[in-house]
PDB file of C-alpha atoms in Angstrom:
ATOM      1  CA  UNK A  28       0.000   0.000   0.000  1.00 64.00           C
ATOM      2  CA  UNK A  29       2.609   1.990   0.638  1.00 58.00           C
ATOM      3  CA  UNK A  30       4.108   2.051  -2.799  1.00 62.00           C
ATOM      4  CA  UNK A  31       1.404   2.483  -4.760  1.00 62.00           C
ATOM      5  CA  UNK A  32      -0.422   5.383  -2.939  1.00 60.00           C
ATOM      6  CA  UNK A  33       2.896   7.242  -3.005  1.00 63.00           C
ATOM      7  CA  UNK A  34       3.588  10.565  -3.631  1.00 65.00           C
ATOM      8  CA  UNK A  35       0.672  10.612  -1.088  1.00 66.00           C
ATOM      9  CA  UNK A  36      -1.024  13.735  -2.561  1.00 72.00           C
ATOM     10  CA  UNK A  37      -4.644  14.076  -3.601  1.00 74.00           C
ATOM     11  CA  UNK A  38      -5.608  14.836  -7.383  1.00 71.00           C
ATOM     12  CA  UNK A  39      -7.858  17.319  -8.351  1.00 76.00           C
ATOM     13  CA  UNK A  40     -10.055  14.757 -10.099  1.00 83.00           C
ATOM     14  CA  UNK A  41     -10.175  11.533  -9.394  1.00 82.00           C
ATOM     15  CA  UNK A  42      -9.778   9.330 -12.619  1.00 80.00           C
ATOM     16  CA  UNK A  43     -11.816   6.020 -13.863  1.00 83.00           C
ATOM     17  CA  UNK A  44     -11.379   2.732 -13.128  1.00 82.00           C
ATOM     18  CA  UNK A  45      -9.606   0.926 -16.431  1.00 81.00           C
ATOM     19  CA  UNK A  46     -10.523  -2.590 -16.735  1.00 86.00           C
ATOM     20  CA  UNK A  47      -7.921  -3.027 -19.634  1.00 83.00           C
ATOM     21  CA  UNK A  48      -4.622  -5.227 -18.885  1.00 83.00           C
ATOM     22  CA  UNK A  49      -1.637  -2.748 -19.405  1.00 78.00           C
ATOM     23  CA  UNK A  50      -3.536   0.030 -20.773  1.00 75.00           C
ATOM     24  CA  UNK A  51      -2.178   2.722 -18.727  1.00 69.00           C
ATOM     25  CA  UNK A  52       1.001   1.774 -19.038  1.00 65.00           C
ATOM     26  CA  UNK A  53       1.223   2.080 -22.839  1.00 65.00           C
ATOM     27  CA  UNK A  54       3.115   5.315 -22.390  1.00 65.00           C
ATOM     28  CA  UNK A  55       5.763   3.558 -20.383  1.00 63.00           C
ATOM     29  CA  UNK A  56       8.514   1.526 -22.050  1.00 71.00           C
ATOM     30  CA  UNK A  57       7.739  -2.265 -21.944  1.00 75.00           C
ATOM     31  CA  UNK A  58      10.413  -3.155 -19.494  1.00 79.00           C
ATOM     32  CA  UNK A  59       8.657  -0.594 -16.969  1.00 77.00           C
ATOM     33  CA  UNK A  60       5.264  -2.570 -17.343  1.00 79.00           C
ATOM     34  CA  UNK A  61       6.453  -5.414 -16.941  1.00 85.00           C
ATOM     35  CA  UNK A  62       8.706  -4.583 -13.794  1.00 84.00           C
ATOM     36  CA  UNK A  63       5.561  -3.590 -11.968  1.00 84.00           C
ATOM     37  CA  UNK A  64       3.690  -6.706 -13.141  1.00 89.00           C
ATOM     38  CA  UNK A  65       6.230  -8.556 -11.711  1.00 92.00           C
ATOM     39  CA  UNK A  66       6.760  -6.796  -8.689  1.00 90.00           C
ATOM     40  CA  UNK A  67       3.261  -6.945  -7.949  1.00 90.00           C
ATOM     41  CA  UNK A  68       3.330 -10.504  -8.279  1.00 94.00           C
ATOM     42  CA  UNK A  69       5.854 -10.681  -5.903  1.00 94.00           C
ATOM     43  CA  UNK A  70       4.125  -8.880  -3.088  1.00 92.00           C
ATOM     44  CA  UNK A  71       1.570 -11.107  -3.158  1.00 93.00           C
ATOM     45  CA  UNK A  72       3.512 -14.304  -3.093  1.00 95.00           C
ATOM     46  CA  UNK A  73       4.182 -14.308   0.518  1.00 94.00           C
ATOM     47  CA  UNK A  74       0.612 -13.852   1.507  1.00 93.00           C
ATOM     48  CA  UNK A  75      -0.343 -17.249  -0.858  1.00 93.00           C
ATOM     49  CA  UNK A  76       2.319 -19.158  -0.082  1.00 94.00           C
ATOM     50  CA  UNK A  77       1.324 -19.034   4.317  1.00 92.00           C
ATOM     51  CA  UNK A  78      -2.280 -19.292   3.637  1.00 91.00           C
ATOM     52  CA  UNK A  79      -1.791 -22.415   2.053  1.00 91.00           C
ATOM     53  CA  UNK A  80       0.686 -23.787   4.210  1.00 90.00           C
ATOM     54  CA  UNK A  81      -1.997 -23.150   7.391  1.00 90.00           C
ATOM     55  CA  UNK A  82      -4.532 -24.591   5.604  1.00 86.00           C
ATOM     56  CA  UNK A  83      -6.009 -27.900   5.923  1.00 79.00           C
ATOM     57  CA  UNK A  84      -7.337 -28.722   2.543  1.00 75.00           C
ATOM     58  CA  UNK A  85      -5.770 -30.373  -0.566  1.00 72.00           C
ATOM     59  CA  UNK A  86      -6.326 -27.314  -2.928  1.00 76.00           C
ATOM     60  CA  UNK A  87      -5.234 -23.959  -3.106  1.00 77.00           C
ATOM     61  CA  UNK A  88      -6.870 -22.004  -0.279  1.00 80.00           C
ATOM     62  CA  UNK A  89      -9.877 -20.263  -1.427  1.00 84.00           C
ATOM     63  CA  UNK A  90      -9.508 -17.521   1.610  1.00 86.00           C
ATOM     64  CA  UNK A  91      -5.797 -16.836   0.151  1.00 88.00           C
ATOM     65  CA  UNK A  92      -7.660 -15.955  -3.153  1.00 89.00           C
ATOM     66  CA  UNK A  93     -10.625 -13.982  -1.947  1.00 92.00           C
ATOM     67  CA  UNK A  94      -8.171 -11.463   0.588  1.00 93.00           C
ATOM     68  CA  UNK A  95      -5.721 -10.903  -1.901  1.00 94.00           C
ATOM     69  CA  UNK A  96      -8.744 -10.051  -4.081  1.00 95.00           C
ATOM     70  CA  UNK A  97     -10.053  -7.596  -1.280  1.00 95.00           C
ATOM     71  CA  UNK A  98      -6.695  -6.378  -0.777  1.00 93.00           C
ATOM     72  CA  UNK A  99      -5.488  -5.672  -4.281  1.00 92.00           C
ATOM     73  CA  UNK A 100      -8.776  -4.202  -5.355  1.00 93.00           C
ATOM     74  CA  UNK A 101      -8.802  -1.590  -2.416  1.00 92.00           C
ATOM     75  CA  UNK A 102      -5.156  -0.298  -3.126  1.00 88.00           C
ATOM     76  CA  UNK A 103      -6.002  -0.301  -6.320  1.00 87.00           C
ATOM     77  CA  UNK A 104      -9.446   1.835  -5.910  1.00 87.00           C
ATOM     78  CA  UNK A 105      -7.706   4.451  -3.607  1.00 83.00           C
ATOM     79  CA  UNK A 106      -5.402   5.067  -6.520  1.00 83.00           C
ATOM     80  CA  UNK A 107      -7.814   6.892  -8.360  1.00 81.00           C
ATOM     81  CA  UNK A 108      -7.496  10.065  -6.187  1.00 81.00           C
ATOM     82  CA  UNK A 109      -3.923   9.765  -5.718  1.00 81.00           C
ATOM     83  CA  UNK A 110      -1.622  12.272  -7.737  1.00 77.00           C
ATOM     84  CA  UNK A 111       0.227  10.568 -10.924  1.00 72.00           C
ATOM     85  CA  UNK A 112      -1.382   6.926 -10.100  1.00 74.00           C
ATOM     86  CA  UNK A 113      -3.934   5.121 -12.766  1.00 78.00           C
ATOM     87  CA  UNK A 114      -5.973   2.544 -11.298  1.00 83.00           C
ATOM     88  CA  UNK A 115      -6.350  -0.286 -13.981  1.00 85.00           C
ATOM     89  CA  UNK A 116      -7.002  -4.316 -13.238  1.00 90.00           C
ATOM     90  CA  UNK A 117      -3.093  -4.917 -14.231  1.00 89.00           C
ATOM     91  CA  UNK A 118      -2.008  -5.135 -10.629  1.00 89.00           C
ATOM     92  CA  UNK A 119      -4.855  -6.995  -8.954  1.00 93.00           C
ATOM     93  CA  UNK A 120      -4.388  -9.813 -11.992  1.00 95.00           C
ATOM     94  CA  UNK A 121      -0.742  -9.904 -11.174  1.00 94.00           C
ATOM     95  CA  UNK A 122      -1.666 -10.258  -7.285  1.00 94.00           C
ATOM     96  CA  UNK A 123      -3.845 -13.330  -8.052  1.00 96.00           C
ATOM     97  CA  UNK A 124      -1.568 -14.525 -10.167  1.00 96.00           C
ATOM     98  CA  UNK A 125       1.594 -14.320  -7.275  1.00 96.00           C
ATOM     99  CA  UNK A 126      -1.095 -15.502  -5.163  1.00 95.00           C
ATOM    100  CA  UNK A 127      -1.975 -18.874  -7.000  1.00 94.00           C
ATOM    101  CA  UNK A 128       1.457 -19.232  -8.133  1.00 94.00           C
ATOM    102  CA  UNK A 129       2.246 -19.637  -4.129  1.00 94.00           C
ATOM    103  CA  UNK A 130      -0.674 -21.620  -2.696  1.00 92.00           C
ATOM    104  CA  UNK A 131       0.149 -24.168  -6.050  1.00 92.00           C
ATOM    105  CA  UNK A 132       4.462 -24.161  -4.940  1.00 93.00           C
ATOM    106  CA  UNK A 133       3.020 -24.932  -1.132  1.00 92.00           C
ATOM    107  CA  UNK A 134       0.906 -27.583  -1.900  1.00 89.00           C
ATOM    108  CA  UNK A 135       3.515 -29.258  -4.217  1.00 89.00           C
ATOM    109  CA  UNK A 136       5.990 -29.095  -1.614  1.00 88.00           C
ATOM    110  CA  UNK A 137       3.715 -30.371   1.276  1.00 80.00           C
ATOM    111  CA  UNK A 138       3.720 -33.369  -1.151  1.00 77.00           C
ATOM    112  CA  UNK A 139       7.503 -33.602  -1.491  1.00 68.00           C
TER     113      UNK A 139
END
């Protein structure tokens, strides 16, 4: 959260929602877009990787899923009034992404 609400300073209007992968980083290079994909996969990956390794079941946790979900899409929602930030669906796909990517590396080594 941290991160991406920084510079910390409001916007005079607060912008719309993009539900396009990558959109708003078009004007960026590609190496730039795909840093923050990455890094935003990352973050995540921590969060996955315990829930599934307290959990009981066989499967990827479905709790791991839904708060990264809730988390992502919040951070991502108070961008919108946040000075040089463009809320898009890019970084809450890359969340779920670290996310499933973690509870799947648990569960296969639980079984090694």
């Amino acid at each position: 959260a941290m991160q991406n609400l920084s510079p910390f300073e409001a916007a005079y209007e607060c912008r719309d929602f993009n539900w396009v992968p990558f959109y708003s980083y078009y004007e960026r290079t590609t190496f730039v877009a795909l840093s923050n994909f990455i890094e935003s996969i990352l973050i995540y990956f921590p969060m996955g990787f315990a829930l599934q390794a307290v959990s009981k079941g066989k499967r990827i946790s479905v709790l791991s899923c839904i708060l990264t979900l809730v988390i992502a899409a919040s951070i991502e929602s108070f961008q919108s009034c946040i000075a040089g930030r463009y809320p898009d669906i890019t970084d809450i796909i890359g969340a779920l992404f670290g996310s499933l990517v973690a509870g799947w590396l648990c569960l296969f080594c639980k079984r090694s």
